[in-house]
Amino acid sequence: MHSDALPPRTVEGNAPTPGVTIAIDGPAGSGKSTVSRRVAEALGGGMLDTGAMYRAVTWWALEHEVPFEDREAIADIAAGLELEIGTDPAGAVVIAGGEDVTAAIRTERISQQVSAVATNTLVRPILQARQRDMLFAAAAQKGACVAEGRDITTVVAPDAAVRVLLTASPEERMRRRAGELALEDNEEVRARMADQVLRRDRDDSAVSDFTTAAEGVTPVDTTGLAIDQVVERVLVLVEEARAELAAARPVGTDEDGDEDAAEVEVVRAAPAVEDDEEFAGALRAGLAEFELDEDDLALLDEDDEDEAVRARRDVPLPVVAVVGRPNVGKSTLVNRILGRREAVVEDVPGVTRDRVFYEAEWTGRDFWLVDTGGWEEKAEGIAYRVAEQAELAVDLADVVMFVVDANVGITTTDEQLLKVLRRSERPIVLVANKVDDPRGELEAAALWNLGLGEPHPVSALHGRGSGDLLDAVMAVLPREGRGAAVDHGPRRIALVGRPNVGKSSLLNRLAGENRVVVDELAGTTRDPVDEKIEIDGREWTFVDTAGIRRRVLQSQGADYYASLRTRSALDRAEVAVVLLEASETISTQDLKIIDMVLESGRALVLAFNKWDLLDEERRLQLEREIEKDLAHVSWAPRINISASTGRHTDRLIPALETALESWDQRIPTGRLNAFLGTLVAAHPHPLRGGKQARILFATQARTRPPRFVIFATGFLEHGYRRFIERRLREEFEFTGSPVVIGVRIREKRRR
C-alpha cells in the first residue's frame, strides 16, 4: 500500500456515530496498523493499538529477565502491569509501569520475542479483557474508536459495528515489515524478514486462524492497493453499519431511546412459575422471532434429560476402543479426549501394552474409552500379547476408532489390522492422525480408498479436529453398550496443598488411626492414597495426594510425576479440600493450587490447618490476607482446624456436604428465568457501540459444576457476567461450587 495523502473526513460529512467501534485484524504486515490509524483520523475518533499490550508485556519480561517459558509468570505480568495506552491516532503514547515505552516496544528485539507472549494461552484472556474495556471506554469518550490486533474481530470485540480482516501476499508483507524497521531492501534483509513474517504466521496461527474471515467479518485483500483505497473501503463499511444501526434500534426502545412497552425481551415476559413445561411452552412461543436451532431449543428440555441420565446410572456404558499399529499416537489421542494426561506417552513405539479403560464424556454422554497397545501382524513374545489385548478390546467395544498416521499413509500392518476389524463387524471410525495443517488434510483425503467412509483428520498433539471426530463417534455410539456401569461409590474428596501442610495428618485424624505415613520431612507422600473412611455412619473416599511444589522443583524426577498423579487424582475427585498453613503467609503457590482446583471444576473447601499455632497478631494478619488474596473464592466454605490435635475437624464433613449439594444443584428453568427477568429489568446490560445486548432466556445445561447458558442478542461483557454470577450465588446459595456461565448470541429474524 502506498501512503498517499487522504484528507480527514467524517462519515457522510456528519459527526461520527456515538460509541461506534471498528475492529481490524490481519496477519503481520497486512497493513492493519496503518489503516486503523487513517480510519480513526477520518472518523475523528480514537485508535486502540491492542498489539502494544503484548509488546509492553514482552518488554517488561525482557527488562526484568523473566523467562518466556514460565507461562504463569508472564501471565502475572499481563494481569498486574500498570499499563496506559493512548488513543491518539497520530501517535499513541504507551506507558508501562510508569515508564514511557512507546519507542522501546517497536524495536526488532521486541518483534522477535512478542509471539512468545501472544501465543501464551494464559496471557491472552487477561489482555483481551483489558482490551475490551479500553475499546468501549474510548468509543464512549471519543464517539468512535478503531481497534486492531489479533482476535480483535472474534474474541475481543465480536459485537463491533464493523469487523474487517485485512490480508496481503507474503511478499508484500515482507516488504512492508522491512520498511517499518527502516531496513535496506537487499537479499539479506528480505531473507531475515521472510523468516520473521513466516515465523509469526506459524506461531500466531497455532492460537487463532487469521487466514480466513469469521462469520460477519469482511475480508479485504490489500495487495497492490494504495492506503487511501483500503481506508475508503473500510469507511464504506462504516457508513453501511451506521445506517443499519440507525434502522435497527435496540429492541424494546422507541425513537427517543425509551423502553417500548409493546415490545420487550422474552426473559422480561417470563412467568414467575416453577412449572418448567408451562414455561418451556411460553419460551418457544416467545422465541419464534429468533434464529434458534434444534440444539438451542433442546436445552429447554435439559431438566427432563438430566433426570433420565440419573435414572440410567446403573445402565451399562458403551465402549470405544482406540486401535492402530505402534506409534500412530493412540495414547496421545486418548489424553486429548480425556482432557488430561492420563495415558503414558513417549516418542517410542510400544509404551502402551495393556488395554486400559478410562471413563470419558462428550456432549453429556458418558462412555468407556479403551487405550490399546500397538497391533502388529505375526508378532512374537510380548508383542503378541499386546496385539492379543488389542483384539480383545475390539471384541468388547461398541465402536472402534482406527488410528492411522496420515503422514505415512496406509502400511501393510494397517491393511492387515483392517481385516481384523472388518471381521469384528463393529462400527469403525477412521482417524487420520498427525494432520497439523490444511496441507495434511489433502494427504488424509487419500484414505477414502479404504472404504471406511470419511477419514477424520486430527492432530491429537494439538487438538485440531478432535471435536469433529468425537461428534462422528457419538453418531454411531449406542446409548447402552457392552461396558460395565460406572461404580459411583462413596463421594470422593481430594486433599491437596503444598508439601508438609498436614494432608496426611488430617486423613489419619479422620480415620482415627494411622493409615498413611506422616513425617516432618516434606514430600513424604508420593502417590495418591485412596482411603475409605466411615464418619457418622456414612462412608467417604478420601484421597491423600502429594504436595504440589513450585514448578522449578517439578522439572524432573519423582516430584514431577507425583505432581502429575496429584492432578489426575483431582480430576477423579468430586470436591477438593485445599489445606493452607494458617501460621504462614498465603503464598503464590497456594493460590496456584486453588486455581488448579477451579480449572478442574471441582467443588472447593478451604481448610486452614495448624490453627493452634496462631497468636492474635497472626490471626488479624491472616484475615487481611484472606480478604485480599482469596476474594475470588469467597464463596468456598472455610474451616479452621488443627489436624494434630483434632480441633474443629468435625466441621469438615458439614462443609463437604454443603459444597457437594451446591455442586449437584439444579435450578428449574422457570424459576431461573423469573429471577433473571427481575434482575435484567433492574440492571440492564450497558449500552456499547450504539447497541444494547438483550438477554432472551437462560437455562442450566449441566451440574457438577452448575453450568448456565444465556441466550442473548449480543455479546455480554465479562463484568456483567460476573454480576449475574454474584446474584445467582446470592439467590440460590451456590456455596462451595464454581459456577460457569456461557453465552450464545442469536440474531433476530429479519422481517
PDB file of N, CA and C in Angstrom, residues 177-260:
ATOM      1  N   ARG A 177       7.192  -4.944   6.204  1.00  0.00           N
ATOM      2  CA  ARG A 177       7.833  -5.116   7.510  1.00  0.00           C
ATOM      3  C   ARG A 177       9.232  -4.522   7.494  1.00  0.00           C
ATOM      4  N   ALA A 178       9.966  -4.725   6.407  1.00  0.00           N
ATOM      5  CA  ALA A 178      11.301  -4.138   6.292  1.00  0.00           C
ATOM      6  C   ALA A 178      11.219  -2.622   6.293  1.00  0.00           C
ATOM      7  N   GLY A 179      10.177  -2.065   5.636  1.00  0.00           N
ATOM      8  CA  GLY A 179      10.009  -0.619   5.612  1.00  0.00           C
ATOM      9  C   GLY A 179       9.711  -0.052   6.983  1.00  0.00           C
ATOM     10  N   GLU A 180       8.911  -0.762   7.769  1.00  0.00           N
ATOM     11  CA  GLU A 180       8.595  -0.308   9.125  1.00  0.00           C
ATOM     12  C   GLU A 180       9.852  -0.187   9.975  1.00  0.00           C
ATOM     13  N   LEU A 181      10.800  -1.110   9.771  1.00  0.00           N
ATOM     14  CA  LEU A 181      12.030  -1.116  10.565  1.00  0.00           C
ATOM     15  C   LEU A 181      13.143  -0.308   9.914  1.00  0.00           C
ATOM     16  N   ALA A 182      12.801   0.395   8.814  1.00  0.00           N
ATOM     17  CA  ALA A 182      13.768   1.255   8.111  1.00  0.00           C
ATOM     18  C   ALA A 182      15.008   0.480   7.693  1.00  0.00           C
ATOM     19  N   LEU A 183      14.791  -0.723   7.145  1.00  0.00           N
ATOM     20  CA  LEU A 183      15.908  -1.555   6.705  1.00  0.00           C
ATOM     21  C   LEU A 183      16.083  -1.438   5.193  1.00  0.00           C
ATOM     22  N   GLU A 184      17.310  -1.602   4.722  1.00  0.00           N
ATOM     23  CA  GLU A 184      17.578  -1.547   3.292  1.00  0.00           C
ATOM     24  C   GLU A 184      16.941  -2.743   2.589  1.00  0.00           C
ATOM     25  N   ASP A 185      16.579  -2.539   1.326  1.00  0.00           N
ATOM     26  CA  ASP A 185      15.961  -3.612   0.547  1.00  0.00           C
ATOM     27  C   ASP A 185      17.052  -4.385  -0.180  1.00  0.00           C
ATOM     28  N   ASN A 186      17.564  -5.440   0.484  1.00  0.00           N
ATOM     29  CA  ASN A 186      18.560  -6.294  -0.158  1.00  0.00           C
ATOM     30  C   ASN A 186      18.243  -7.756   0.164  1.00  0.00           C
ATOM     31  N   GLU A 187      19.028  -8.654  -0.390  1.00  0.00           N
ATOM     32  CA  GLU A 187      18.734 -10.079  -0.253  1.00  0.00           C
ATOM     33  C   GLU A 187      18.796 -10.537   1.201  1.00  0.00           C
ATOM     34  N   GLU A 188      19.775 -10.033   1.967  1.00  0.00           N
ATOM     35  CA  GLU A 188      19.906 -10.433   3.369  1.00  0.00           C
ATOM     36  C   GLU A 188      18.700  -9.975   4.188  1.00  0.00           C
ATOM     37  N   VAL A 189      18.260  -8.735   3.963  1.00  0.00           N
ATOM     38  CA  VAL A 189      17.112  -8.207   4.692  1.00  0.00           C
ATOM     39  C   VAL A 189      15.854  -8.974   4.327  1.00  0.00           C
ATOM     40  N   ARG A 190      15.688  -9.256   3.008  1.00  0.00           N
ATOM     41  CA  ARG A 190      14.497  -9.997   2.589  1.00  0.00           C
ATOM     42  C   ARG A 190      14.457 -11.378   3.233  1.00  0.00           C
ATOM     43  N   ALA A 191      15.612 -12.039   3.348  1.00  0.00           N
ATOM     44  CA  ALA A 191      15.667 -13.361   3.974  1.00  0.00           C
ATOM     45  C   ALA A 191      15.296 -13.268   5.449  1.00  0.00           C
ATOM     46  N   ARG A 192      15.816 -12.215   6.129  1.00  0.00           N
ATOM     47  CA  ARG A 192      15.507 -12.048   7.540  1.00  0.00           C
ATOM     48  C   ARG A 192      14.029 -11.735   7.746  1.00  0.00           C
ATOM     49  N   MET A 193      13.447 -10.883   6.890  1.00  0.00           N
ATOM     50  CA  MET A 193      12.032 -10.555   7.006  1.00  0.00           C
ATOM     51  C   MET A 193      11.155 -11.760   6.683  1.00  0.00           C
ATOM     52  N   ALA A 194      11.591 -12.571   5.717  1.00  0.00           N
ATOM     53  CA  ALA A 194      10.824 -13.776   5.384  1.00  0.00           C
ATOM     54  C   ALA A 194      10.757 -14.699   6.582  1.00  0.00           C
ATOM     55  N   ASP A 195      11.900 -14.854   7.264  1.00  0.00           N
ATOM     56  CA  ASP A 195      11.920 -15.723   8.442  1.00  0.00           C
ATOM     57  C   ASP A 195      11.015 -15.171   9.530  1.00  0.00           C
ATOM     58  N   GLN A 196      11.072 -13.834   9.733  1.00  0.00           N
ATOM     59  CA  GLN A 196      10.282 -13.232  10.802  1.00  0.00           C
ATOM     60  C   GLN A 196       8.786 -13.287  10.507  1.00  0.00           C
ATOM     61  N   VAL A 197       8.398 -12.933   9.281  1.00  0.00           N
ATOM     62  CA  VAL A 197       6.984 -12.905   8.920  1.00  0.00           C
ATOM     63  C   VAL A 197       6.400 -14.306   8.927  1.00  0.00           C
ATOM     64  N   LEU A 198       7.107 -15.267   8.322  1.00  0.00           N
ATOM     65  CA  LEU A 198       6.583 -16.631   8.262  1.00  0.00           C
ATOM     66  C   LEU A 198       6.563 -17.271   9.646  1.00  0.00           C
ATOM     67  N   ARG A 199       7.561 -16.941  10.487  1.00  0.00           N
ATOM     68  CA  ARG A 199       7.558 -17.484  11.846  1.00  0.00           C
ATOM     69  C   ARG A 199       6.391 -16.910  12.639  1.00  0.00           C
ATOM     70  N   ARG A 200       6.121 -15.615  12.456  1.00  0.00           N
ATOM     71  CA  ARG A 200       4.968 -15.006  13.133  1.00  0.00           C
ATOM     72  C   ARG A 200       3.674 -15.664  12.670  1.00  0.00           C
ATOM     73  N   ASP A 201       3.577 -15.933  11.364  1.00  0.00           N
ATOM     74  CA  ASP A 201       2.385 -16.605  10.842  1.00  0.00           C
ATOM     75  C   ASP A 201       2.203 -17.963  11.489  1.00  0.00           C
ATOM     76  N   ARG A 202       3.296 -18.724  11.575  1.00  0.00           N
ATOM     77  CA  ARG A 202       3.214 -20.074  12.126  1.00  0.00           C
ATOM     78  C   ARG A 202       2.839 -20.046  13.602  1.00  0.00           C
ATOM     79  N   ASP A 203       3.494 -19.170  14.356  1.00  0.00           N
ATOM     80  CA  ASP A 203       3.224 -19.111  15.797  1.00  0.00           C
ATOM     81  C   ASP A 203       1.816 -18.613  16.084  1.00  0.00           C
ATOM     82  N   ASP A 204       1.402 -17.540  15.384  1.00  0.00           N
ATOM     83  CA  ASP A 204       0.091 -16.964  15.649  1.00  0.00           C
ATOM     84  C   ASP A 204      -1.031 -17.885  15.206  1.00  0.00           C
ATOM     85  N   SER A 205      -0.827 -18.605  14.100  1.00  0.00           N
ATOM     86  CA  SER A 205      -1.888 -19.487  13.606  1.00  0.00           C
ATOM     87  C   SER A 205      -2.091 -20.677  14.515  1.00  0.00           C
ATOM     88  N   ALA A 206      -1.122 -20.966  15.393  1.00  0.00           N
ATOM     89  CA  ALA A 206      -1.304 -22.054  16.355  1.00  0.00           C
ATOM     90  C   ALA A 206      -2.348 -21.689  17.400  1.00  0.00           C
ATOM     91  N   VAL A 207      -2.632 -20.384  17.534  1.00  0.00           N
ATOM     92  CA  VAL A 207      -3.599 -19.913  18.526  1.00  0.00           C
ATOM     93  C   VAL A 207      -4.910 -19.503  17.872  1.00  0.00           C
ATOM     94  N   SER A 208      -4.852 -18.803  16.758  1.00  0.00           N
ATOM     95  CA  SER A 208      -6.071 -18.376  16.084  1.00  0.00           C
ATOM     96  C   SER A 208      -5.841 -18.373  14.585  1.00  0.00           C
ATOM     97  N   ASP A 209      -6.925 -18.542  13.827  1.00  0.00           N
ATOM     98  CA  ASP A 209      -6.854 -18.590  12.374  1.00  0.00           C
ATOM     99  C   ASP A 209      -7.133 -17.202  11.831  1.00  0.00           C
ATOM    100  N   PHE A 210      -6.077 -16.520  11.334  1.00  0.00           N
ATOM    101  CA  PHE A 210      -6.261 -15.199  10.763  1.00  0.00           C
ATOM    102  C   PHE A 210      -6.226 -15.245   9.239  1.00  0.00           C
ATOM    103  N   THR A 211      -6.219 -16.428   8.645  1.00  0.00           N
ATOM    104  CA  THR A 211      -6.147 -16.553   7.193  1.00  0.00           C
ATOM    105  C   THR A 211      -7.523 -16.472   6.543  1.00  0.00           C
ATOM    106  N   THR A 212      -8.574 -16.777   7.281  1.00  0.00           N
ATOM    107  CA  THR A 212      -9.929 -16.713   6.744  1.00  0.00           C
ATOM    108  C   THR A 212     -10.800 -15.879   7.671  1.00  0.00           C
ATOM    109  N   ALA A 213     -11.758 -15.176   7.066  1.00  0.00           N
ATOM    110  CA  ALA A 213     -12.637 -14.299   7.842  1.00  0.00           C
ATOM    111  C   ALA A 213     -13.736 -15.109   8.513  1.00  0.00           C
ATOM    112  N   ALA A 214     -13.970 -14.829   9.790  1.00  0.00           N
ATOM    113  CA  ALA A 214     -15.065 -15.478  10.507  1.00  0.00           C
ATOM    114  C   ALA A 214     -16.391 -14.916  10.013  1.00  0.00           C
ATOM    115  N   GLU A 215     -17.473 -15.564  10.430  1.00  0.00           N
ATOM    116  CA  GLU A 215     -18.800 -15.124  10.011  1.00  0.00           C
ATOM    117  C   GLU A 215     -19.041 -13.690  10.480  1.00  0.00           C
ATOM    118  N   GLY A 216     -19.487 -12.837   9.550  1.00  0.00           N
ATOM    119  CA  GLY A 216     -19.758 -11.449   9.870  1.00  0.00           C
ATOM    120  C   GLY A 216     -18.560 -10.533   9.722  1.00  0.00           C
ATOM    121  N   VAL A 217     -17.372 -11.099   9.422  1.00  0.00           N
ATOM    122  CA  VAL A 217     -16.152 -10.308   9.245  1.00  0.00           C
ATOM    123  C   VAL A 217     -15.889 -10.145   7.749  1.00  0.00           C
ATOM    124  N   THR A 218     -15.630  -8.903   7.308  1.00  0.00           N
ATOM    125  CA  THR A 218     -15.411  -8.617   5.891  1.00  0.00           C
ATOM    126  C   THR A 218     -13.930  -8.712   5.551  1.00  0.00           C
ATOM    127  N   PRO A 219     -13.527  -9.604   4.606  1.00  0.00           N
ATOM    128  CA  PRO A 219     -12.117  -9.683   4.218  1.00  0.00           C
ATOM    129  C   PRO A 219     -11.774  -8.611   3.175  1.00  0.00           C
ATOM    130  N   VAL A 220     -10.592  -8.026   3.281  1.00  0.00           N
ATOM    131  CA  VAL A 220     -10.109  -7.036   2.310  1.00  0.00           C
ATOM    132  C   VAL A 220      -8.660  -7.377   1.976  1.00  0.00           C
ATOM    133  N   ASP A 221      -8.398  -7.749   0.728  1.00  0.00           N
ATOM    134  CA  ASP A 221      -7.037  -8.059   0.278  1.00  0.00           C
ATOM    135  C   ASP A 221      -6.358  -6.751  -0.113  1.00  0.00           C
ATOM    136  N   THR A 222      -5.296  -6.386   0.607  1.00  0.00           N
ATOM    137  CA  THR A 222      -4.637  -5.091   0.398  1.00  0.00           C
ATOM    138  C   THR A 222      -3.469  -5.158  -0.574  1.00  0.00           C
ATOM    139  N   THR A 223      -3.183  -6.342  -1.128  1.00  0.00           N
ATOM    140  CA  THR A 223      -2.052  -6.475  -2.048  1.00  0.00           C
ATOM    141  C   THR A 223      -2.246  -5.559  -3.252  1.00  0.00           C
ATOM    142  N   GLY A 224      -1.279  -4.686  -3.483  1.00  0.00           N
ATOM    143  CA  GLY A 224      -1.330  -3.804  -4.644  1.00  0.00           C
ATOM    144  C   GLY A 224      -2.232  -2.601  -4.496  1.00  0.00           C
ATOM    145  N   LEU A 225      -2.893  -2.449  -3.363  1.00  0.00           N
ATOM    146  CA  LEU A 225      -3.791  -1.310  -3.165  1.00  0.00           C
ATOM    147  C   LEU A 225      -3.067  -0.162  -2.470  1.00  0.00           C
ATOM    148  N   ALA A 226      -3.436   1.060  -2.834  1.00  0.00           N
ATOM    149  CA  ALA A 226      -2.943   2.231  -2.109  1.00  0.00           C
ATOM    150  C   ALA A 226      -3.681   2.334  -0.785  1.00  0.00           C
ATOM    151  N   ILE A 227      -3.063   2.974   0.173  1.00  0.00           N
ATOM    152  CA  ILE A 227      -3.649   3.032   1.505  1.00  0.00           C
ATOM    153  C   ILE A 227      -4.992   3.751   1.502  1.00  0.00           C
ATOM    154  N   ASP A 228      -5.130   4.790   0.654  1.00  0.00           N
ATOM    155  CA  ASP A 228      -6.401   5.506   0.648  1.00  0.00           C
ATOM    156  C   ASP A 228      -7.523   4.637   0.091  1.00  0.00           C
ATOM    157  N   GLN A 229      -7.182   3.704  -0.814  1.00  0.00           N
ATOM    158  CA  GLN A 229      -8.197   2.799  -1.341  1.00  0.00           C
ATOM    159  C   GLN A 229      -8.722   1.855  -0.243  1.00  0.00           C
ATOM    160  N   VAL A 230      -7.801   1.348   0.574  1.00  0.00           N
ATOM    161  CA  VAL A 230      -8.199   0.451   1.651  1.00  0.00           C
ATOM    162  C   VAL A 230      -9.026   1.206   2.690  1.00  0.00           C
ATOM    163  N   VAL A 231      -8.581   2.405   3.032  1.00  0.00           N
ATOM    164  CA  VAL A 231      -9.303   3.204   4.025  1.00  0.00           C
ATOM    165  C   VAL A 231     -10.714   3.517   3.536  1.00  0.00           C
ATOM    166  N   GLU A 232     -10.838   3.869   2.241  1.00  0.00           N
ATOM    167  CA  GLU A 232     -12.157   4.169   1.693  1.00  0.00           C
ATOM    168  C   GLU A 232     -13.088   2.962   1.790  1.00  0.00           C
ATOM    169  N   ARG A 233     -12.546   1.758   1.557  1.00  0.00           N
ATOM    170  CA  ARG A 233     -13.372   0.553   1.654  1.00  0.00           C
ATOM    171  C   ARG A 233     -13.883   0.357   3.083  1.00  0.00           C
ATOM    172  N   VAL A 234     -13.018   0.619   4.051  1.00  0.00           N
ATOM    173  CA  VAL A 234     -13.439   0.475   5.443  1.00  0.00           C
ATOM    174  C   VAL A 234     -14.481   1.524   5.796  1.00  0.00           C
ATOM    175  N   LEU A 235     -14.285   2.750   5.306  1.00  0.00           N
ATOM    176  CA  LEU A 235     -15.240   3.813   5.614  1.00  0.00           C
ATOM    177  C   LEU A 235     -16.611   3.534   5.001  1.00  0.00           C
ATOM    178  N   VAL A 236     -16.625   2.888   3.835  1.00  0.00           N
ATOM    179  CA  VAL A 236     -17.903   2.496   3.242  1.00  0.00           C
ATOM    180  C   VAL A 236     -18.621   1.511   4.162  1.00  0.00           C
ATOM    181  N   LEU A 237     -17.858   0.575   4.735  1.00  0.00           N
ATOM    182  CA  LEU A 237     -18.445  -0.377   5.679  1.00  0.00           C
ATOM    183  C   LEU A 237     -18.986   0.343   6.916  1.00  0.00           C
ATOM    184  N   VAL A 238     -18.279   1.386   7.344  1.00  0.00           N
ATOM    185  CA  VAL A 238     -18.743   2.164   8.494  1.00  0.00           C
ATOM    186  C   VAL A 238     -20.063   2.860   8.166  1.00  0.00           C
ATOM    187  N   GLU A 239     -20.142   3.404   6.945  1.00  0.00           N
ATOM    188  CA  GLU A 239     -21.387   4.058   6.540  1.00  0.00           C
ATOM    189  C   GLU A 239     -22.550   3.071   6.552  1.00  0.00           C
ATOM    190  N   GLU A 240     -22.307   1.870   6.007  1.00  0.00           N
ATOM    191  CA  GLU A 240     -23.362   0.857   5.968  1.00  0.00           C
ATOM    192  C   GLU A 240     -23.771   0.444   7.384  1.00  0.00           C
ATOM    193  N   ALA A 241     -22.767   0.263   8.251  1.00  0.00           N
ATOM    194  CA  ALA A 241     -23.068  -0.142   9.628  1.00  0.00           C
ATOM    195  C   ALA A 241     -23.823   0.952  10.360  1.00  0.00           C
ATOM    196  N   ARG A 242     -23.444   2.196  10.090  1.00  0.00           N
ATOM    197  CA  ARG A 242     -24.123   3.313  10.758  1.00  0.00           C
ATOM    198  C   ARG A 242     -25.596   3.384  10.353  1.00  0.00           C
ATOM    199  N   ALA A 243     -25.854   3.159   9.051  1.00  0.00           N
ATOM    200  CA  ALA A 243     -27.237   3.164   8.583  1.00  0.00           C
ATOM    201  C   ALA A 243     -28.027   2.003   9.191  1.00  0.00           C
ATOM    202  N   GLU A 244     -27.374   0.855   9.308  1.00  0.00           N
ATOM    203  CA  GLU A 244     -28.041  -0.309   9.881  1.00  0.00           C
ATOM    204  C   GLU A 244     -28.335  -0.102  11.359  1.00  0.00           C
ATOM    205  N   LEU A 245     -27.379   0.528  12.075  1.00  0.00           N
ATOM    206  CA  LEU A 245     -27.605   0.806  13.493  1.00  0.00           C
ATOM    207  C   LEU A 245     -28.777   1.758  13.683  1.00  0.00           C
ATOM    208  N   ALA A 246     -28.879   2.734  12.792  1.00  0.00           N
ATOM    209  CA  ALA A 246     -29.969   3.696  12.908  1.00  0.00           C
ATOM    210  C   ALA A 246     -31.318   3.034  12.628  1.00  0.00           C
ATOM    211  N   ALA A 247     -31.315   2.074  11.675  1.00  0.00           N
ATOM    212  CA  ALA A 247     -32.564   1.406  11.314  1.00  0.00           C
ATOM    213  C   ALA A 247     -32.962   0.342  12.319  1.00  0.00           C
ATOM    214  N   ALA A 248     -31.955  -0.206  12.999  1.00  0.00           N
ATOM    215  CA  ALA A 248     -32.234  -1.303  13.949  1.00  0.00           C
ATOM    216  C   ALA A 248     -31.886  -0.858  15.352  1.00  0.00           C
ATOM    217  N   ARG A 249     -32.723   0.027  15.906  1.00  0.00           N
ATOM    218  CA  ARG A 249     -32.519   0.466  17.279  1.00  0.00           C
ATOM    219  C   ARG A 249     -32.701  -0.709  18.213  1.00  0.00           C
ATOM    220  N   PRO A 250     -32.128  -0.657  19.406  1.00  0.00           N
ATOM    221  CA  PRO A 250     -32.275  -1.771  20.344  1.00  0.00           C
ATOM    222  C   PRO A 250     -33.722  -2.174  20.533  1.00  0.00           C
ATOM    223  N   VAL A 251     -33.981  -3.475  20.498  1.00  0.00           N
ATOM    224  CA  VAL A 251     -35.328  -3.988  20.692  1.00  0.00           C
ATOM    225  C   VAL A 251     -35.861  -3.490  22.028  1.00  0.00           C
ATOM    226  N   GLY A 252     -37.094  -2.975  22.009  1.00  0.00           N
ATOM    227  CA  GLY A 252     -37.693  -2.514  23.256  1.00  0.00           C
ATOM    228  C   GLY A 252     -37.505  -1.033  23.490  1.00  0.00           C
ATOM    229  N   THR A 253     -37.032  -0.261  22.445  1.00  0.00           N
ATOM    230  CA  THR A 253     -36.901   1.178  22.616  1.00  0.00           C
ATOM    231  C   THR A 253     -37.640   1.879  21.491  1.00  0.00           C
ATOM    232  N   ASP A 254     -38.083   3.110  21.764  1.00  0.00           N
ATOM    233  CA  ASP A 254     -38.712   3.897  20.711  1.00  0.00           C
ATOM    234  C   ASP A 254     -37.686   4.863  20.157  1.00  0.00           C
ATOM    235  N   GLU A 255     -38.100   5.820  19.335  1.00  0.00           N
ATOM    236  CA  GLU A 255     -37.153   6.713  18.683  1.00  0.00           C
ATOM    237  C   GLU A 255     -36.383   7.554  19.685  1.00  0.00           C
ATOM    238  N   ASP A 256     -36.947   7.793  20.830  1.00  0.00           N
ATOM    239  CA  ASP A 256     -36.263   8.584  21.847  1.00  0.00           C
ATOM    240  C   ASP A 256     -35.370   7.745  22.735  1.00  0.00           C
ATOM    241  N   GLY A 257     -35.312   6.435  22.455  1.00  0.00           N
ATOM    242  CA  GLY A 257     -34.484   5.562  23.263  1.00  0.00           C
ATOM    243  C   GLY A 257     -35.169   5.057  24.496  1.00  0.00           C
ATOM    244  N   ASP A 258     -36.470   5.416  24.693  1.00  0.00           N
ATOM    245  CA  ASP A 258     -37.191   4.932  25.858  1.00  0.00           C
ATOM    246  C   ASP A 258     -37.735   3.547  25.596  1.00  0.00           C
ATOM    247  N   GLU A 259     -37.989   2.845  26.663  1.00  0.00           N
ATOM    248  CA  GLU A 259     -38.482   1.484  26.522  1.00  0.00           C
ATOM    249  C   GLU A 259     -39.885   1.486  25.933  1.00  0.00           C
ATOM    250  N   ASP A 260     -40.083   0.630  24.925  1.00  0.00           N
ATOM    251  CA  ASP A 260     -41.381   0.479  24.290  1.00  0.00           C
ATOM    252  C   ASP A 260     -42.093  -0.688  24.930  1.00  0.00           C
TER     253      ASP A 260
END
